[in-house]
CSV table of C-alpha atoms in Angstrom, one decimal:
chain,number,residue,atom,x,y,z
A,307,UNK,CA,35.6,-91.7,57.8
A,308,UNK,CA,35.2,-89.7,60.6
A,309,UNK,CA,33.8,-90.2,64.0
A,310,UNK,CA,33.0,-87.7,66.4
A,311,UNK,CA,33.3,-88.5,70.0
A,312,UNK,CA,31.4,-86.6,72.7
A,313,UNK,CA,31.9,-87.4,76.3
A,314,UNK,CA,32.7,-85.8,79.6
A,315,UNK,CA,34.9,-88.7,81.2
A,316,UNK,CA,38.4,-88.7,79.0
A,317,UNK,CA,38.7,-92.0,80.1
A,318,UNK,CA,35.4,-93.3,78.1
A,319,UNK,CA,37.2,-91.1,75.2
A,320,UNK,CA,40.1,-93.3,75.4
A,321,UNK,CA,37.9,-96.7,75.7
A,322,UNK,CA,36.4,-95.7,72.7
A,323,UNK,CA,39.2,-94.3,70.7
A,324,UNK,CA,41.2,-97.1,71.2
A,325,UNK,CA,38.2,-100.0,70.3
A,326,UNK,CA,37.5,-98.0,67.1
A,327,UNK,CA,41.4,-97.9,65.7
A,328,UNK,CA,40.3,-101.5,64.8
A,329,UNK,CA,37.8,-100.1,61.7
A,330,UNK,CA,40.1,-99.7,58.7
A,331,UNK,CA,40.3,-95.8,57.5
A,332,UNK,CA,38.4,-94.7,61.0
A,333,UNK,CA,39.6,-90.9,62.3
A,334,UNK,CA,38.2,-90.5,65.8
A,335,UNK,CA,38.1,-87.3,67.1
A,336,UNK,CA,37.2,-87.2,70.8
A,337,UNK,CA,36.0,-84.0,72.2
A,338,UNK,CA,35.3,-83.8,76.1
A,339,UNK,CA,33.2,-80.5,75.9
A,340,UNK,CA,29.7,-81.2,74.4
A,341,UNK,CA,29.2,-77.3,73.8
A,342,UNK,CA,33.1,-77.2,71.7
A,343,UNK,CA,31.7,-79.9,69.9
A,344,UNK,CA,28.4,-78.2,68.4
A,345,UNK,CA,30.7,-75.2,67.4
A,346,UNK,CA,33.5,-77.8,65.7
A,347,UNK,CA,30.0,-79.3,63.5
A,348,UNK,CA,29.0,-75.8,62.9
A,349,UNK,CA,32.5,-75.8,60.5
A,350,UNK,CA,32.8,-79.7,60.3
A,351,UNK,CA,30.7,-82.1,59.0
A,352,UNK,CA,31.3,-85.7,60.8
A,353,UNK,CA,30.6,-89.3,59.1
A,354,UNK,CA,29.2,-90.3,62.7
A,355,UNK,CA,28.4,-89.3,65.6
A,356,UNK,CA,29.1,-90.9,69.0
A,357,UNK,CA,27.3,-89.4,72.2
A,358,UNK,CA,27.0,-90.2,75.8
A,359,UNK,CA,23.7,-89.5,77.3
A,360,UNK,CA,24.8,-88.5,81.0
A,361,UNK,CA,26.6,-85.3,80.3
A,362,UNK,CA,26.4,-81.9,83.2
A,363,UNK,CA,26.6,-79.2,81.1
A,364,UNK,CA,24.6,-80.6,78.1
A,365,UNK,CA,23.3,-83.4,78.3
A,366,UNK,CA,22.9,-86.0,74.6
A,367,UNK,CA,19.2,-85.1,74.1
A,368,UNK,CA,20.3,-81.5,73.7
A,369,UNK,CA,23.2,-82.1,71.6
A,370,UNK,CA,21.2,-84.1,69.3
A,371,UNK,CA,18.5,-81.6,69.3
A,372,UNK,CA,20.9,-78.8,68.2
A,373,UNK,CA,23.0,-80.8,66.5
A,374,UNK,CA,19.9,-81.7,64.6
A,375,UNK,CA,19.5,-78.3,63.7
A,376,UNK,CA,23.1,-77.2,62.2
A,377,UNK,CA,22.8,-77.3,58.5
A,378,UNK,CA,24.0,-80.4,56.6
A,379,UNK,CA,23.8,-82.9,59.7
A,380,UNK,CA,20.2,-83.8,59.2
A,381,UNK,CA,21.7,-86.9,57.5
A,382,UNK,CA,24.8,-87.8,59.7
A,383,UNK,CA,24.3,-91.1,62.4
A,384,UNK,CA,24.3,-90.3,65.8
A,385,UNK,CA,24.9,-93.3,68.2
A,386,UNK,CA,23.4,-92.6,72.1
A,387,UNK,CA,25.1,-93.9,75.0
A,388,UNK,CA,22.7,-94.6,77.4
A,389,UNK,CA,22.4,-97.0,81.0
A,390,UNK,CA,20.4,-100.3,80.5
A,391,UNK,CA,17.1,-98.2,82.8
A,392,UNK,CA,17.0,-95.4,80.0
A,393,UNK,CA,13.8,-96.3,78.3
A,394,UNK,CA,12.3,-93.0,78.1
A,395,UNK,CA,15.7,-91.1,77.3
A,396,UNK,CA,15.9,-94.1,74.2
A,397,UNK,CA,12.2,-93.1,73.6
A,398,UNK,CA,13.1,-89.5,73.2
A,399,UNK,CA,16.3,-90.0,71.5
A,400,UNK,CA,14.3,-91.8,68.9
A,401,UNK,CA,11.8,-89.1,68.1
A,402,UNK,CA,14.7,-86.5,67.8
A,403,UNK,CA,16.3,-88.6,65.3
A,404,UNK,CA,19.1,-90.7,66.4
A,405,UNK,CA,20.0,-94.1,64.5
A,406,UNK,CA,21.3,-95.9,67.3
A,407,UNK,CA,22.2,-97.1,70.9
A,408,UNK,CA,25.0,-98.3,72.8
A,409,UNK,CA,24.1,-99.6,76.4
A,410,UNK,CA,26.5,-99.2,78.8
A,411,UNK,CA,29.4,-100.9,79.7
A,412,UNK,CA,29.7,-100.8,76.3
A,413,UNK,CA,30.7,-104.0,74.4
A,414,UNK,CA,34.0,-104.2,71.5
A,415,UNK,CA,32.4,-106.1,69.5
A,416,UNK,CA,29.0,-104.5,69.2
A,417,UNK,CA,30.3,-101.2,69.5
A,418,UNK,CA,32.6,-101.8,66.0
A,419,UNK,CA,29.5,-103.9,64.4
A,420,UNK,CA,27.1,-101.4,65.3
A,421,UNK,CA,29.6,-98.5,64.0
A,422,UNK,CA,30.6,-100.5,61.2
A,423,UNK,CA,27.5,-101.3,60.1
A,424,UNK,CA,25.9,-97.0,60.0
A,425,UNK,CA,29.1,-96.0,58.1
A,426,UNK,CA,28.5,-98.6,55.5
A,427,UNK,CA,25.6,-96.3,55.2
A,428,UNK,CA,27.0,-93.6,55.3
A,429,UNK,CA,29.1,-94.5,52.4
A,430,UNK,CA,26.5,-95.4,50.5
A,431,UNK,CA,24.7,-92.4,51.3
A,432,UNK,CA,27.4,-89.7,50.5
A,433,UNK,CA,28.0,-91.6,47.5
A,434,UNK,CA,24.2,-91.3,46.7
A,435,UNK,CA,24.6,-87.4,46.8
A,436,UNK,CA,27.2,-87.2,45.3
A,437,UNK,CA,25.9,-89.3,42.2
A,438,UNK,CA,23.1,-87.3,42.3
A,439,UNK,CA,25.0,-83.5,42.4
A,440,UNK,CA,26.4,-84.9,39.3
A,441,UNK,CA,23.2,-85.4,37.4
A,442,UNK,CA,22.2,-82.4,38.9
A,443,UNK,CA,25.6,-80.9,36.9
A,444,UNK,CA,24.9,-82.8,33.7
A,445,UNK,CA,21.2,-81.9,33.5
A,446,UNK,CA,21.8,-78.3,34.2
A,447,UNK,CA,24.6,-78.4,31.5
A,448,UNK,CA,22.0,-80.1,29.4
A,449,UNK,CA,19.3,-77.1,29.6
A,450,UNK,CA,21.7,-74.6,29.1
A,451,UNK,CA,23.2,-76.4,25.7
A,452,UNK,CA,19.3,-76.7,24.8
A,453,UNK,CA,19.1,-72.9,26.3
A,454,UNK,CA,22.1,-72.0,24.1
A,455,UNK,CA,21.0,-73.3,20.8
A,456,UNK,CA,17.5,-72.3,20.7
A,457,UNK,CA,18.8,-68.4,21.6
A,458,UNK,CA,21.0,-68.9,18.7
A,459,UNK,CA,18.2,-70.1,16.5
A,460,UNK,CA,16.0,-67.1,17.8
A,461,UNK,CA,18.3,-64.9,17.4
A,462,UNK,CA,19.5,-66.2,14.1
A,463,UNK,CA,15.5,-65.9,12.8
A,464,UNK,CA,14.8,-62.4,14.1
A,465,UNK,CA,18.2,-61.4,11.9
A,466,UNK,CA,15.9,-62.9,8.9
A,467,UNK,CA,13.1,-60.5,9.5
A,468,UNK,CA,15.9,-57.6,10.0
A,469,UNK,CA,17.4,-58.4,6.4
A,470,UNK,CA,14.2,-57.3,5.1
A,471,UNK,CA,13.7,-54.0,6.8
A,472,UNK,CA,16.0,-50.9,6.6
A,473,UNK,CA,17.1,-51.5,10.9
A,474,UNK,CA,20.5,-53.2,11.1
A,475,UNK,CA,21.3,-56.2,13.6
A,476,UNK,CA,23.1,-53.8,16.1
A,477,UNK,CA,19.1,-52.4,16.8
A,478,UNK,CA,18.3,-56.0,17.8
A,479,UNK,CA,21.2,-56.3,20.3
A,480,UNK,CA,20.5,-52.5,21.6
A,481,UNK,CA,17.2,-52.7,22.2
A,482,UNK,CA,17.5,-56.3,23.8
A,483,UNK,CA,20.4,-54.6,26.5
A,484,UNK,CA,17.4,-51.8,26.7
A,485,UNK,CA,14.6,-53.9,27.4
A,486,UNK,CA,16.8,-56.3,29.8
A,487,UNK,CA,17.9,-52.8,31.9
A,488,UNK,CA,14.7,-51.4,32.2
A,489,UNK,CA,13.3,-55.0,33.3
A,490,UNK,CA,16.5,-54.9,35.4
A,491,UNK,CA,15.4,-51.5,36.7
A,492,UNK,CA,11.7,-52.2,37.3
A,493,UNK,CA,12.7,-55.2,39.8
A,494,UNK,CA,12.3,-58.2,38.0
A,495,UNK,CA,14.6,-60.9,38.9
A,496,UNK,CA,17.2,-61.9,36.9
A,497,UNK,CA,15.5,-65.2,35.4
A,498,UNK,CA,12.9,-62.4,33.9
A,499,UNK,CA,15.5,-59.9,32.9
A,500,UNK,CA,16.7,-62.5,31.0
A,501,UNK,CA,13.9,-64.0,29.5
A,502,UNK,CA,13.1,-60.6,28.3
A,503,UNK,CA,16.2,-60.1,26.8
A,504,UNK,CA,16.3,-62.9,25.0
A,505,UNK,CA,12.5,-62.6,23.8
A,506,UNK,CA,13.4,-59.3,22.2
A,507,UNK,CA,14.5,-59.7,19.1
A,508,UNK,CA,11.5,-61.5,17.8
A,509,UNK,CA,9.8,-58.8,18.4
A,510,UNK,CA,9.7,-57.6,14.5
A,511,UNK,CA,9.8,-61.5,13.2
A,512,UNK,CA,6.5,-61.0,11.7
A,513,UNK,CA,7.9,-58.6,9.3
A,514,UNK,CA,8.7,-61.6,7.2
A,515,UNK,CA,5.4,-61.5,5.9
A,516,UNK,CA,4.9,-58.0,4.7
A,517,UNK,CA,4.9,-58.2,1.1
A,518,UNK,CA,8.6,-56.3,0.3
A,519,UNK,CA,6.5,-53.7,-2.1
A,520,UNK,CA,5.6,-52.2,1.1
A,521,UNK,CA,8.5,-53.1,3.9
A,522,UNK,CA,11.0,-51.7,1.4
A,523,UNK,CA,8.8,-48.7,-0.2
A,524,UNK,CA,10.9,-45.8,0.1
A,525,UNK,CA,8.4,-43.7,1.0
A,526,UNK,CA,5.4,-43.1,3.4
A,527,UNK,CA,3.2,-45.6,3.2
A,528,UNK,CA,-0.7,-45.2,2.2
A,529,UNK,CA,-3.8,-46.0,4.5
A,530,UNK,CA,-4.3,-49.2,3.0
A,531,UNK,CA,-0.2,-50.6,3.2
A,532,UNK,CA,0.0,-49.5,6.5
A,533,UNK,CA,-3.0,-51.6,7.7
A,534,UNK,CA,-0.9,-54.5,6.2
A,535,UNK,CA,2.6,-53.6,7.8
A,536,UNK,CA,0.7,-53.1,11.0
A,537,UNK,CA,0.4,-57.1,10.5
A,538,UNK,CA,3.5,-58.2,11.2
A,539,UNK,CA,2.2,-58.3,15.2
A,540,UNK,CA,-0.6,-60.9,14.5
A,541,UNK,CA,1.7,-62.8,12.1
A,542,UNK,CA,4.7,-62.5,14.4
A,543,UNK,CA,2.3,-63.8,17.2
A,544,UNK,CA,1.1,-66.6,15.2
A,545,UNK,CA,5.0,-67.7,14.1
A,546,UNK,CA,5.6,-67.9,17.5
A,547,UNK,CA,2.2,-69.2,19.4
A,548,UNK,CA,1.4,-72.5,20.4
A,549,UNK,CA,5.1,-73.2,21.7
A,550,UNK,CA,5.9,-75.1,24.5
A,551,UNK,CA,9.3,-73.0,24.7
A,552,UNK,CA,9.0,-69.9,28.0
A,553,UNK,CA,10.7,-67.8,25.1
A,554,UNK,CA,8.9,-68.7,22.3
A,555,UNK,CA,5.8,-67.8,24.3
A,556,UNK,CA,7.1,-64.4,25.8
A,557,UNK,CA,8.5,-63.9,21.9
A,558,UNK,CA,4.9,-64.1,20.7
A,559,UNK,CA,3.6,-62.1,23.4
A,560,UNK,CA,6.2,-59.4,22.5
A,561,UNK,CA,5.6,-59.6,19.4
A,562,UNK,CA,1.7,-58.9,19.8
A,563,UNK,CA,2.1,-56.1,21.8
A,564,UNK,CA,4.5,-54.1,21.5
A,565,UNK,CA,3.2,-51.7,19.4
A,566,UNK,CA,0.0,-50.6,21.9
A,567,UNK,CA,-0.1,-47.6,23.5
A,568,UNK,CA,-0.8,-47.0,26.9
A,569,UNK,CA,-3.5,-44.8,26.0
A,570,UNK,CA,-5.1,-47.2,24.1
A,571,UNK,CA,-4.4,-45.8,20.4
A,572,UNK,CA,-1.8,-48.7,19.1
A,573,UNK,CA,-2.7,-51.9,17.8
A,574,UNK,CA,-3.2,-54.5,16.7
A,575,UNK,CA,-5.8,-54.7,19.7
A,576,UNK,CA,-6.7,-51.4,21.1
A,577,UNK,CA,-5.4,-52.1,24.4
A,578,UNK,CA,-4.9,-49.8,27.1
A,579,UNK,CA,-2.8,-49.2,30.9
A,580,UNK,CA,-1.8,-52.7,32.4
A,581,UNK,CA,-4.2,-54.3,29.7
A,582,UNK,CA,-0.9,-54.4,27.4
A,583,UNK,CA,1.4,-57.5,28.7
A,584,UNK,CA,4.0,-56.2,31.0
A,585,UNK,CA,7.1,-57.8,28.6
A,586,UNK,CA,5.4,-55.6,25.5
A,587,UNK,CA,4.9,-52.3,27.8
A,588,UNK,CA,9.0,-52.9,27.9
A,589,UNK,CA,10.1,-53.7,24.4
A,590,UNK,CA,8.0,-50.9,23.6
A,591,UNK,CA,10.1,-48.2,25.2
A,592,UNK,CA,13.6,-50.1,24.1
A,593,UNK,CA,12.3,-50.2,20.4
A,594,UNK,CA,11.3,-46.6,20.2
A,595,UNK,CA,14.3,-45.7,22.3
A,596,UNK,CA,16.4,-47.5,20.3
A,597,UNK,CA,15.4,-46.0,17.0
A,598,UNK,CA,15.2,-42.5,18.2
A,599,UNK,CA,19.3,-42.5,19.0
A,600,UNK,CA,20.5,-45.0,16.0
A,601,UNK,CA,21.9,-43.6,12.8
A,602,UNK,CA,20.1,-45.1,9.6
A,603,UNK,CA,20.9,-44.8,5.9
A,604,UNK,CA,17.9,-42.1,5.9
A,605,UNK,CA,18.8,-40.4,8.8
A,606,UNK,CA,21.1,-39.2,11.6
A,607,UNK,CA,20.8,-40.3,15.3
A,608,UNK,CA,19.4,-37.9,17.5
A,609,UNK,CA,21.2,-36.7,20.8
A,610,UNK,CA,20.7,-38.7,23.7
A,611,UNK,CA,18.8,-35.4,25.6
A,612,UNK,CA,16.2,-35.2,22.6
A,613,UNK,CA,15.5,-38.8,22.4
A,614,UNK,CA,15.2,-38.9,26.6
A,615,UNK,CA,12.9,-35.8,26.2
A,616,UNK,CA,10.9,-37.3,23.7
A,617,UNK,CA,10.6,-40.4,25.8
A,618,UNK,CA,9.6,-38.6,28.2
A,619,UNK,CA,7.1,-36.7,26.8
A,620,UNK,CA,5.1,-40.1,25.4
A,621,UNK,CA,5.2,-41.0,29.2
A,622,UNK,CA,1.2,-41.9,29.5
A,623,UNK,CA,0.7,-41.5,26.4
A,624,UNK,CA,2.3,-43.9,23.8
A,625,UNK,CA,4.3,-45.2,26.8
A,626,UNK,CA,3.8,-47.1,30.4
A,627,UNK,CA,5.4,-44.0,32.8
A,628,UNK,CA,6.7,-47.0,34.9
A,629,UNK,CA,8.6,-48.5,32.2
A,630,UNK,CA,10.0,-44.6,30.8
A,631,UNK,CA,11.4,-44.3,34.1
A,632,UNK,CA,12.8,-47.3,34.1
A,633,UNK,CA,14.6,-47.3,30.8
A,634,UNK,CA,15.9,-43.6,32.0
A,635,UNK,CA,16.9,-44.2,35.7
A,636,UNK,CA,20.6,-44.7,34.7
A,637,UNK,CA,22.0,-42.9,31.9
A,638,UNK,CA,25.4,-44.5,32.2
A,639,UNK,CA,24.1,-47.6,31.7
A,640,UNK,CA,22.2,-46.4,28.3
A,641,UNK,CA,25.4,-44.6,27.2
A,642,UNK,CA,27.4,-47.9,27.9
A,643,UNK,CA,24.9,-50.0,25.7
A,644,UNK,CA,25.2,-47.5,23.2
A,645,UNK,CA,29.1,-48.0,23.2
A,646,UNK,CA,29.1,-51.7,23.4
A,647,UNK,CA,27.1,-52.1,20.2
A,648,UNK,CA,28.6,-49.3,18.1
A,649,UNK,CA,30.4,-51.5,15.9
A,650,UNK,CA,28.1,-53.6,15.1
A,651,UNK,CA,25.7,-50.8,14.1
A,652,UNK,CA,29.2,-49.4,12.1
A,653,UNK,CA,29.6,-52.7,10.3
A,654,UNK,CA,25.9,-53.3,9.3
A,655,UNK,CA,26.2,-49.3,7.7
A,656,UNK,CA,29.1,-49.9,5.9
A,657,UNK,CA,31.6,-47.9,7.6
A,658,UNK,CA,35.0,-49.0,9.0
A,659,UNK,CA,35.0,-50.3,12.6
C-alpha cells in the first residue's frame, strides 16, 4: 500500500517514514512540496495521504480541496496533522472530507493504529471496486451473449421470409448496411445505428403470411392480390409486436412503416412526412436503393448513377429528403458495401464465387 506524506518540514517527513516503516506492505512517499505532490497525484493514486495543515505555500486544507477535485481521488483516505487547538481547522477539514486527524506531537502508536485501520478500509474498498468491475464485465458479457443470440435468431427468422421470396440473402445484408450508413449520416448515435442495422432485416418478415400463389406469382398481380401482398406490413408488425426486446420493437416499427411514402400515398396507413417513424423512413431508402442496384433472376441491376438519380427524383415524394441525402452522402461507402456483400449475392444467384 502506498502512503503519500506531504509536509514542508523534512525532519517530520523522516520521522513519519520511520514510524510507518513498522507497518507491513507499506511504501511511504515523502514530499516536501505540496504543489509537486498534487502534480504527482494527477498521474498516480496513493492508498492514503498524510498531510500537514501548516505549510507556507499551500496549507493542508487547500491541498485537500484540490486533491479531492482530482479524478478518482474522492475515496482515498486522507489524514490531516493539526495542532490540538485548531478546532476550526478540523471542522473545515471534515467538511472537505478528511477521514481522520493526528495531533502534534504525533504519537507513534496512534499513527500506526489510525493509518493501519484506514489502510484496512482502503483494501476492502479496492476489493469491492474490483468485484464491482468484475460483475460489470460479467453482466456486459452476458448481455452481449444474449444480444448475439437474439440477433442470430432474428437473422434466421428473416432469412426464412427471404426463402419464400425471389430476393436474396445478400439483399438483407446490404440493405441493413445501407440503413446503418443512412442513420450514421443523419447523426444518430452509435447504439441507434447498430439497432437499425440489426432490425432492418426484419422489414419483410410478414411475407411468411402471404400465400405462395401471390408471393411467387411470375406475372403482375391484380388489384385484389396487391391488397393481399400489402398485408405483409401488418402481418410483420403483428409477429414482432408486444416484445420487451428493443430490437424486436424497432423491427415491428420497420415492418409496419417501410412502405409508407413521404407524400402520404404509401401503405398500410397512408402516413406522410415526419408522421412516418424515422426507422421506417431510413429502411425505405435502403431497401429500394438495394433493390435497384441488385441483380435478380428476372432483371439486371441498375448502374450506380441511374439508381442515385432515381432516389433523388423520389426525394420529397416517395422518400424523406433527409434520408435520401444521408444515404447518398458518401458514394464510396455505398460502393464498399456493394463490394463487401458481392460474394453473398453471387452465391444466392448460383454463380461461381
